[in-house]
Coordinates of C-alpha atoms (C1' of nucleotides) in Angstrom, one line a residue:
Chain J
M102 CA -4.6 15.8 -33.5
A103 CA -1.9 17.8 -32.7
S104 CA 0.2 14.7 -32.5
E105 CA 3.1 17.0 -32.3
T106 CA 2.9 17.9 -29.0
R107 CA 2.8 14.3 -27.8
P108 CA 6.5 13.6 -27.2
S109 CA 6.2 10.3 -25.8
A110 CA 3.1 7.4 -25.2
S111 CA 3.5 7.5 -21.7
R112 CA 0.6 9.0 -19.5
R113 CA 0.5 12.6 -18.8
E114 CA 2.9 15.3 -20.7
R115 CA 5.9 13.6 -18.4
P116 CA 8.5 13.8 -21.6
A117 CA 11.1 11.1 -20.3
K118 CA 11.2 8.7 -17.5
P119 CA 13.0 10.7 -14.4
A120 CA 15.3 9.1 -12.2
L121 CA 14.1 8.5 -9.2
T122 CA 14.5 9.8 -6.1
R123 CA 13.1 9.9 -2.6
E124 CA 12.7 13.8 -3.1
G125 CA 10.8 13.2 -6.0
I126 CA 8.5 10.1 -5.0
V127 CA 7.7 12.4 -2.2
K128 CA 6.8 15.3 -4.1
T129 CA 5.3 13.4 -6.7
A130 CA 2.8 11.3 -3.5
V131 CA 2.0 14.9 -2.0
E132 CA 0.4 15.3 -5.6
L133 CA -1.0 12.9 -6.3
M134 CA -2.5 13.2 -2.8
R135 CA -3.5 16.5 -3.4
T136 CA -5.5 15.5 -6.9
E137 CA -7.0 12.1 -5.8
G138 CA -6.7 12.0 -2.2
L139 CA -4.3 10.2 0.8
E140 CA -6.5 6.9 -0.3
R141 CA -5.6 6.6 -3.9
T142 CA -2.0 7.4 -2.9
T143 CA -0.7 3.9 -3.0
M144 CA 2.5 1.9 -3.6
R145 CA 1.1 0.7 -6.6
R146 CA -0.6 3.9 -7.9
L147 CA 2.6 5.9 -6.5
A148 CA 4.6 3.7 -8.8
Q149 CA 2.3 4.0 -11.6
E150 CA 2.6 7.3 -11.9
L151 CA 6.0 7.3 -12.0
D152 CA 6.3 5.1 -14.6
T153 CA 7.7 2.0 -12.4
G154 CA 7.3 -0.4 -10.5
A155 CA 5.9 -0.7 -7.0
A156 CA 9.2 -2.4 -6.4
S157 CA 11.4 0.3 -7.3
L158 CA 9.9 2.8 -4.6
Y159 CA 11.1 0.3 -1.6
V160 CA 14.6 1.3 -2.3
Y161 CA 13.8 5.2 -1.4
V162 CA 11.3 4.2 1.3
R163 CA 11.0 1.9 3.7
N164 CA 7.5 1.3 4.0
T165 CA 3.9 2.9 3.6
A166 CA 4.1 4.3 7.1
E167 CA 7.7 6.5 6.7
L168 CA 6.1 7.5 2.5
H169 CA 3.1 8.8 4.8
A170 CA 5.6 11.2 7.5
A171 CA 7.9 12.3 4.4
M172 CA 4.5 13.4 2.2
L173 CA 3.8 14.9 6.2
D174 CA 7.2 17.2 6.3
E175 CA 6.7 17.9 2.5
L176 CA 2.6 19.4 3.5
L177 CA 4.3 21.3 6.8
G178 CA 6.7 23.7 4.9
T179 CA 3.8 25.4 3.6
V180 CA 2.6 26.8 7.7
D181 CA 3.0 30.0 6.8
L182 CA 5.6 30.9 10.4
S183 CA 5.8 34.1 9.7
P184 CA 3.8 35.2 12.8
S185 CA 6.4 34.1 14.8
R186 CA 8.6 37.0 14.0
G187 CA 5.8 39.9 14.4
R188 CA 7.2 41.7 18.4
G189 CA 3.9 42.5 20.1
D190 CA 0.9 40.2 19.8
W191 CA 2.5 36.4 20.8
R192 CA -1.6 35.3 21.4
N193 CA -2.7 35.8 18.3
G194 CA 0.9 34.8 16.7
L195 CA 0.2 31.3 17.8
A196 CA -3.5 31.2 16.7
Q197 CA -2.3 32.9 13.4
I198 CA 0.1 30.0 12.9
L199 CA -2.4 27.1 14.1
T200 CA -5.0 28.2 11.9
S201 CA -2.4 27.5 9.3
Y202 CA -1.0 24.6 10.2
T203 CA -5.1 23.7 10.5
E204 CA -6.0 24.7 6.9
V205 CA -3.0 23.3 5.0
L206 CA -3.8 19.7 7.1
F207 CA -7.3 20.5 6.8
E208 CA -7.2 19.6 2.4
H209 CA -6.1 16.4 4.3
P210 CA -7.4 14.9 7.3
S211 CA -6.4 11.3 6.4
L212 CA -2.8 12.6 6.5
A213 CA -3.6 14.2 9.9
R214 CA -5.1 11.0 11.0
S215 CA -1.3 9.5 10.2
A216 CA -0.1 12.4 12.3
L217 CA -1.2 11.5 15.0
V218 CA 0.1 8.5 15.4
A219 CA 3.7 8.3 13.2
R220 CA 5.4 11.4 15.4
P221 CA 6.9 13.8 13.0
S222 CA 10.5 14.8 13.2
G223 CA 11.6 16.3 9.6
P224 CA 12.7 19.9 9.0
C225 CA 9.3 21.5 8.5
Y226 CA 8.0 19.8 12.2
L227 CA 10.8 21.5 14.1
A228 CA 10.7 24.7 12.2
L229 CA 6.9 24.6 13.0
V230 CA 8.1 23.7 16.8
E231 CA 10.9 26.4 17.3
A232 CA 8.2 29.4 16.1
L233 CA 5.5 27.5 18.7
L234 CA 8.3 28.1 20.8
S235 CA 9.7 31.6 20.2
L236 CA 6.1 32.8 20.9
L237 CA 4.8 31.0 23.5
S238 CA 8.5 32.3 25.5
E239 CA 7.7 36.1 24.5
G240 CA 4.8 35.6 26.5
A241 CA 6.6 34.8 28.9
V242 CA 5.4 31.0 29.8
P243 CA 7.2 29.6 32.0
A244 CA 9.3 27.3 29.5
D245 CA 8.9 23.7 31.3
R246 CA 4.8 24.5 30.1
A247 CA 5.6 25.7 26.8
A248 CA 7.6 22.8 26.1
W249 CA 4.5 20.5 27.2
G250 CA 2.0 22.8 25.8
V251 CA 3.1 22.8 22.7
D252 CA 2.2 18.9 22.5
L253 CA -1.2 20.2 23.7
L254 CA -1.9 23.1 21.1
L255 CA -0.2 20.8 17.8
Q256 CA -2.7 17.8 19.2
F257 CA -5.3 20.1 19.5
A258 CA -5.2 21.1 15.9
T259 CA -3.9 18.2 14.4
T260 CA -7.1 16.3 15.9
N261 CA -9.5 19.4 14.9
A262 CA -8.1 18.6 10.6
A263 CA -8.1 15.4 11.3
E264 CA -12.3 15.5 12.4
H265 CA -13.3 17.6 10.2
G266 CA -11.6 18.8 6.8
T267 CA -13.0 18.6 3.4
R268 CA -12.6 15.6 0.8
E269 CA -15.5 12.9 -0.1
Q270 CA -14.9 11.7 3.1
A271 CA -16.8 14.8 4.6
S272 CA -20.7 13.5 3.2
T273 CA -19.8 10.0 5.6
A274 CA -19.2 12.2 8.4
Q275 CA -21.8 14.5 8.0
E276 CA -24.1 11.9 7.6
E277 CA -23.0 10.6 11.0
E278 CA -22.9 14.0 12.3
E279 CA -26.9 13.8 11.3
V280 CA -27.3 10.7 13.3
L281 CA -25.5 11.9 16.2
A282 CA -27.9 15.5 16.5
V283 CA -30.7 13.0 15.9
A284 CA -29.8 10.8 18.6
L285 CA -29.1 14.2 20.8
R286 CA -32.6 15.1 19.8
D287 CA -34.2 12.0 20.8
V288 CA -32.5 10.9 24.0
S289 CA -35.0 10.1 27.2
S290 CA -34.8 13.2 29.6
E291 CA -35.3 11.0 32.1
D292 CA -32.3 8.9 31.2
Y293 CA -30.0 11.9 30.1
P294 CA -31.3 14.9 31.8
H295 CA -27.9 16.8 31.3
I296 CA -27.8 16.3 26.9
A297 CA -31.7 16.8 26.5
A298 CA -31.4 20.2 28.6
I299 CA -28.7 21.4 26.9
G300 CA -29.4 19.2 23.1
A301 CA -28.4 21.3 20.3
D302 CA -25.6 23.3 22.2
L303 CA -23.4 19.8 21.9
L304 CA -23.0 20.6 18.3
S305 CA -24.2 23.8 17.7
G306 CA -21.7 26.7 16.2
P307 CA -18.9 26.6 13.4
G308 CA -16.3 25.0 13.7
R309 CA -14.3 28.3 13.9
D310 CA -15.7 29.3 16.6
R311 CA -15.3 26.3 18.6
F312 CA -11.6 26.2 17.2
A313 CA -11.2 29.6 18.3
W314 CA -12.6 28.7 22.2
G315 CA -10.6 25.7 22.7
F316 CA -7.1 27.5 21.2
D317 CA -8.2 30.3 23.9
V318 CA -8.9 27.4 26.7
L319 CA -5.6 25.7 25.7
I320 CA -3.7 29.3 26.7
N321 CA -5.6 29.9 29.5
G322 CA -5.6 26.8 30.4
V323 CA -1.7 26.4 30.6
L324 CA -1.3 30.1 32.0
H325 CA -3.2 28.9 35.3
T326 CA -2.0 25.2 35.6
P327 CA 1.5 24.6 36.8
R328 CA 3.4 21.4 36.5
P329 CA 3.2 20.4 39.9
D330 CA 6.2 17.3 39.4
K331 CA 9.1 19.9 38.8
G332 CA 11.9 18.2 41.1
Q333 CA 11.1 15.3 39.1
S334 CA 10.9 15.8 35.7
R335 CA 13.9 18.3 35.7
R336 CA 15.8 15.1 37.4
V337 CA 15.1 12.9 34.4
A338 CA 15.6 15.7 31.9
E339 CA 18.6 15.6 33.3
Q340 CA 19.5 12.2 33.4
A341 CA 18.4 12.7 29.6
R342 CA 21.1 14.8 28.5
G343 CA 23.7 13.1 30.2
H344 CA 24.1 15.3 33.5
Chain Q
M57 CA -7.5 -38.6 22.5
A58 CA -11.0 -37.2 24.7
S59 CA -12.7 -36.7 21.1
E60 CA -15.6 -37.4 23.0
T61 CA -15.8 -33.9 24.0
R62 CA -15.2 -32.4 20.9
P63 CA -18.3 -31.4 19.7
S64 CA -18.0 -31.1 15.6
A65 CA -15.8 -30.5 13.3
S66 CA -16.0 -26.6 13.3
R67 CA -12.9 -24.3 14.3
R68 CA -12.5 -23.6 18.5
E69 CA -15.4 -25.2 20.7
R70 CA -18.7 -23.6 18.9
P71 CA -20.6 -26.6 19.3
A72 CA -23.7 -25.5 16.5
K73 CA -23.5 -23.0 14.1
P74 CA -25.7 -20.3 15.8
A75 CA -27.7 -18.2 14.0
L76 CA -26.3 -14.6 12.4
T77 CA -27.5 -11.4 14.4
R78 CA -25.9 -8.4 14.5
E79 CA -24.9 -7.6 18.0
G80 CA -23.9 -11.8 18.0
I81 CA -21.5 -9.8 14.4
V82 CA -20.1 -6.9 16.9
K83 CA -19.3 -8.9 20.0
T84 CA -17.0 -11.9 17.9
A85 CA -15.8 -8.4 16.2
V86 CA -14.7 -6.9 19.3
E87 CA -13.6 -10.6 20.8
L88 CA -11.5 -10.8 17.9
M89 CA -9.9 -7.7 17.7
R90 CA -9.0 -8.4 21.9
T91 CA -7.2 -11.3 20.4
E92 CA -5.9 -10.2 17.1
G93 CA -6.1 -6.2 17.0
L94 CA -8.2 -4.4 15.0
E95 CA -5.2 -4.8 11.7
R96 CA -6.2 -8.5 11.2
T97 CA -10.5 -7.8 12.3
T98 CA -11.3 -7.7 8.5
M99 CA -14.6 -8.5 7.1
R100 CA -13.0 -12.3 5.6
R101 CA -11.4 -12.7 8.5
L102 CA -14.5 -12.1 10.9
A103 CA -16.8 -14.0 8.5
Q104 CA -14.2 -17.1 8.8
E105 CA -14.6 -17.2 12.5
L106 CA -18.4 -16.6 12.1
D107 CA -18.8 -19.6 9.9
T108 CA -20.2 -18.0 7.0
G109 CA -18.8 -15.4 3.7
A110 CA -18.1 -12.2 4.1
A111 CA -21.1 -11.1 1.8
S112 CA -23.0 -12.4 4.8
L113 CA -22.1 -10.1 7.3
Y114 CA -23.9 -6.7 4.3
V115 CA -27.2 -7.8 5.4
Y116 CA -26.1 -6.7 9.5
V117 CA -23.4 -3.9 8.5
R118 CA -23.2 -1.4 6.5
N119 CA -19.5 -1.1 5.8
T120 CA -16.4 -1.4 7.9
A121 CA -16.4 1.7 9.4
E122 CA -20.5 1.1 10.6
L123 CA -18.6 -2.1 11.9
H124 CA -15.9 -0.2 14.0
A125 CA -18.6 2.3 15.2
A126 CA -20.6 -0.3 16.5
M127 CA -17.0 -2.4 18.0
L128 CA -16.4 1.3 19.9
D129 CA -19.9 1.4 21.6
E130 CA -19.6 -1.8 22.4
L131 CA -16.5 -1.1 24.0
L132 CA -17.7 2.0 25.3
G133 CA -19.9 0.1 27.4
T134 CA -17.0 -1.0 29.6
V135 CA -15.7 3.2 31.3
D136 CA -16.6 3.1 34.5
L137 CA -19.2 5.9 35.3
S138 CA -19.6 5.2 38.8
P139 CA -18.0 8.5 39.7
S140 CA -20.5 10.3 38.4
R141 CA -22.3 9.8 41.8
G142 CA -19.9 10.6 43.7
R143 CA -20.9 13.9 45.2
G144 CA -18.2 16.1 46.2
D145 CA -15.0 16.0 44.3
W146 CA -16.5 16.4 40.6
R147 CA -13.1 17.7 39.2
N148 CA -11.6 14.4 40.2
G149 CA -14.5 12.4 39.4
L150 CA -14.0 13.8 35.7
A151 CA -10.3 12.5 35.4
Q152 CA -11.3 8.9 36.9
I153 CA -13.8 8.9 34.1
L154 CA -11.2 10.2 31.7
T155 CA -9.0 8.2 32.6
S156 CA -11.1 5.0 32.8
Y157 CA -11.9 5.9 29.4
T158 CA -8.5 6.3 28.2
E159 CA -7.3 3.0 30.0
V160 CA -10.2 1.4 27.8
L161 CA -8.9 3.3 24.0
F162 CA -5.4 2.2 24.9
E163 CA -5.9 -0.8 24.8
H164 CA -6.9 -0.8 20.9
P165 CA -5.5 2.6 19.7
S166 CA -6.5 2.0 16.4
L167 CA -10.1 2.0 17.6
A168 CA -9.5 4.6 19.0
R169 CA -8.2 6.8 15.7
S170 CA -11.7 5.6 13.9
A171 CA -13.1 7.5 17.1
L172 CA -11.7 10.6 16.3
V173 CA -13.0 10.3 12.6
A174 CA -16.7 8.4 13.1
R175 CA -17.9 10.0 15.6
P176 CA -19.6 8.0 17.9
S177 CA -23.4 8.2 18.7
G178 CA -24.1 4.9 20.0
P179 CA -26.3 4.9 23.8
C180 CA -22.9 4.0 25.9
Y181 CA -21.4 6.8 23.9
L182 CA -24.7 9.2 25.6
A183 CA -24.1 7.4 28.8
L184 CA -20.4 8.9 28.7
V185 CA -21.2 12.4 28.1
E186 CA -24.0 12.9 29.8
A187 CA -21.6 11.4 33.2
L188 CA -19.3 14.3 32.1
L189 CA -22.0 16.7 31.7
S190 CA -23.4 16.2 34.9
L191 CA -19.9 15.9 36.7
L192 CA -19.7 19.3 34.9
S193 CA -22.9 21.0 35.8
E194 CA -22.4 19.6 39.6
G195 CA -18.4 21.9 39.8
A196 CA -21.1 24.7 38.4
V197 CA -19.3 25.1 34.7
P198 CA -21.6 26.6 32.6
A199 CA -24.3 25.2 30.6
D200 CA -22.8 26.4 27.2
R201 CA -19.1 26.1 27.7
A202 CA -19.5 22.1 29.7
A203 CA -21.4 21.4 26.0
W204 CA -18.3 22.7 23.9
G205 CA -15.4 21.6 26.7
V206 CA -17.4 17.6 26.8
D207 CA -15.9 18.0 23.4
L208 CA -12.2 18.8 23.7
L209 CA -12.0 16.4 27.5
L210 CA -13.2 13.7 25.2
Q211 CA -11.4 14.9 22.1
F212 CA -8.0 15.2 24.4
A213 CA -8.6 11.5 26.1
T214 CA -9.1 10.4 22.6
T215 CA -6.2 11.8 20.9
N216 CA -4.0 10.7 24.1
A217 CA -5.2 7.0 23.4
A218 CA -4.4 7.0 19.4
E219 CA -1.1 8.5 19.9
H220 CA 0.7 6.1 22.7
G221 CA -1.3 2.8 23.5
T222 CA 0.2 -0.7 23.3
R223 CA -0.3 -3.4 21.0
E224 CA 2.9 -4.5 17.8
Q225 CA 2.2 -1.2 17.0
A226 CA 4.3 0.3 19.8
S227 CA 7.9 -1.2 18.8
T228 CA 6.9 1.0 15.6
A229 CA 6.1 4.0 17.7
Q230 CA 8.7 4.0 20.0
E231 CA 11.4 3.8 17.0
E232 CA 9.7 6.7 15.8
E233 CA 9.8 8.2 18.9
E234 CA 13.1 8.4 19.2
V235 CA 13.9 9.0 16.0
L236 CA 12.3 12.1 17.3
A237 CA 14.3 12.4 20.1
V238 CA 17.9 12.1 18.6
A239 CA 16.2 15.2 16.0
L240 CA 15.7 17.2 19.1
R241 CA 18.9 16.4 20.6
D242 CA 21.4 17.1 17.5
V243 CA 19.0 20.4 16.5
S244 CA 21.5 23.3 15.5
S245 CA 21.2 25.8 19.0
E246 CA 21.9 28.8 15.7
D247 CA 18.8 27.5 13.5
Y248 CA 16.2 26.3 16.1
P249 CA 17.2 28.3 19.7
H250 CA 14.2 27.4 22.1
I251 CA 14.0 24.0 20.6
A252 CA 18.1 23.7 21.8
A253 CA 16.8 25.7 24.9
I254 CA 15.0 22.7 26.2
G255 CA 15.5 20.4 24.6
A256 CA 14.8 17.0 26.4
D257 CA 11.8 18.2 28.6
L258 CA 9.6 18.6 25.5
L259 CA 9.5 14.9 25.5
S260 CA 10.1 14.4 29.2
G261 CA 8.0 13.1 31.7
P262 CA 5.8 10.1 31.5
G263 CA 2.4 9.5 29.8
R264 CA 0.3 9.4 33.6
D265 CA 1.7 13.4 34.2
R266 CA 1.2 15.1 30.8
F267 CA -1.9 13.1 30.9
A268 CA -3.4 14.5 34.3
W269 CA -1.3 17.9 33.6
G270 CA -3.5 18.0 30.0
F271 CA -6.3 17.3 32.1
D272 CA -6.1 20.2 34.5
V273 CA -5.5 22.3 31.6
L274 CA -8.6 21.8 30.3
I275 CA -10.5 22.0 33.2
N276 CA -8.7 25.4 34.4
G277 CA -8.9 27.2 30.6
V278 CA -13.0 25.9 30.7
L279 CA -13.1 27.7 33.8
H280 CA -11.4 30.8 32.8
T281 CA -12.7 31.7 28.7
P282 CA -16.6 32.4 28.7
R283 CA -17.9 31.5 24.9
P284 CA -17.4 35.2 23.6
D285 CA -20.5 34.4 20.7
K286 CA -23.4 34.0 23.3
G287 CA -25.9 35.7 21.9
Q288 CA -25.5 34.6 18.4
S289 CA -24.9 30.9 19.5
R290 CA -28.3 30.4 21.9
R291 CA -29.9 32.1 19.4
V292 CA -28.9 28.9 16.8
A293 CA -29.5 26.3 19.4
E294 CA -32.8 27.5 19.9
Q295 CA -33.7 27.3 15.8
A296 CA -32.0 23.9 16.0
R297 CA -35.2 23.3 19.2
G298 CA -37.5 24.6 16.8
H299 CA -38.3 27.8 18.5
Chain P
dA138 C1' 23.5 -0.4 -7.1
dC139 C1' 19.7 -0.1 -9.3
dC140 C1' 15.2 -1.6 -11.0
dT141 C1' 12.1 -5.4 -13.1
dG142 C1' 7.9 -9.2 -12.7
dA143 C1' 6.2 -11.8 -10.7
dA144 C1' 4.4 -14.1 -6.7
dC145 C1' 2.3 -14.5 -2.1
dA146 C1' -0.7 -13.6 0.8
dC147 C1' -4.0 -10.0 1.3
dC148 C1' -8.1 -6.5 1.3
dG149 C1' -13.7 -4.4 0.8
dT150 C1' -18.0 -5.0 -1.7
dT151 C1' -21.4 -6.5 -5.3
dC152 C1' -23.8 -10.1 -7.2
dA153 C1' -26.5 -13.3 -9.5
dA154 C1' -28.2 -17.9 -7.7
dG155 C1' -29.9 -20.4 -4.5
dT156 C1' -32.5 -22.1 -0.1
Chain N
dA53 C1' -35.5 -12.8 4.3
dC54 C1' -31.4 -14.8 4.7
dC55 C1' -27.3 -16.6 2.6
dT56 C1' -23.6 -17.9 -0.6
dG57 C1' -20.0 -18.5 -4.3
dA58 C1' -17.6 -16.4 -7.0
dA59 C1' -16.2 -12.0 -8.7
dC60 C1' -14.6 -7.5 -9.3
dA61 C1' -11.0 -4.6 -8.1
dC62 C1' -8.1 -3.7 -5.8
dC63 C1' -4.2 -3.3 -1.8
dG64 C1' 1.5 -3.7 0.9
dT65 C1' 5.9 -6.5 0.3
dT66 C1' 9.2 -9.6 -0.8
dC67 C1' 12.6 -11.6 -3.9
dA68 C1' 15.3 -14.0 -7.4
dA69 C1' 16.2 -12.7 -12.0
dG70 C1' 18.3 -9.1 -14.6
dT71 C1' 20.9 -4.6 -15.9

DNA sequence: ACCTGAACACCGTTCAAGT
DNA sequence: ACCTGAACACCGTTCAAGT
């Protein structure tokens, strides 16, 4: 049955076994994650996809954590940073970039989780930070607050993606959310008066609204909160720079 | 050699194999995590500690995720909620509770990570939420903002614990932080002008100061940011309550 | 230098069989 | 009802041996 289009006995349509490269490994890993999820993107499974043994991967990648970091930076390359060049509406630009960032991670919550632990430092991550800083400076946010604020914004967006997000894991998550909803509804108004009074509003609203509100809270907070330790911190920073 | 104090041949000083209970399993798991870390607190290892087979645990616990959730609630029982009863300084009380929460999770970053995914709903978690809500209401924070603000505060504290935190994993984390520090220092000031200008300040300051500043940002932000969707959200909440 | 097979030391979860 | 051993289907990582 159309056997002349099948060039070899190997799986899929890969015609010949391509030479291993770090980049090829990482790209295959991202593709595998897209189709089967991070859970199934194991060294062994990935090696199988590349028609080799798991041990071969260790020539190019130190361990699983490093692989995940490289995959994350690859993924961050798809974040839309173009709003950082639109003059005028810095606040909206920030929201757009963070929304794009969230959307990218939303499809891979487990990778978002690993981003919380292993701080990325690849080129795409740096470009993202640069874009956020440029918009904050356009908004006249003092540089010292912007330095720490970027972290807060990215932490917020990353956590959001790690918490919610799609994939099969969502079924379990939704189940747990229902357990929590029931627990909140059945709460004794004697033991937990405030919870009982607020009730369902603790969980209400679509994620989009909560994200938008949380983003505004952060921006407004940064605008209203000077860094208290300016003198000391500047000294520390200058020491780190070698002054 | 003092063989009369050794009551049986079983491991440790457990004199007789105690009956399995859910509570006993969870407590043993927490103890095991304290001594060997969450990574080694596996079903098999835990069963070994309880002198039984891994399969027996599945009578009391549905799976590993549920075990982790139960362990987390057990741990949350040690968070100091007493500042919620000190009238007057609500803001400081909030900071104290969140600091205690962070400290508890700090010793177990991997559990903090799982708290980001599997929303807890145990009694100790509810008590924590209640304490935070009571202080926010003392501070005259509008109830609708408090409802969403609690989430933001807990998310912030949990993420902080998941990111930093002690244990052996810290060595890898510190290494990655150094990689990032080098990347930031060597950044091209043409490609990344803002990063180059701010430089080391992006990573400067002790975690304590960043936490305190982040907390202030959140509180100030909540105080300055009304929820935009009041009407619709209240309607949804009332529907959920059955009005 | 790169690649491999085999091994080491583990996992979570299920299930038939026992008590 | 509770507990068990054994099995199933996997893991990450290392290492001696090959090319």
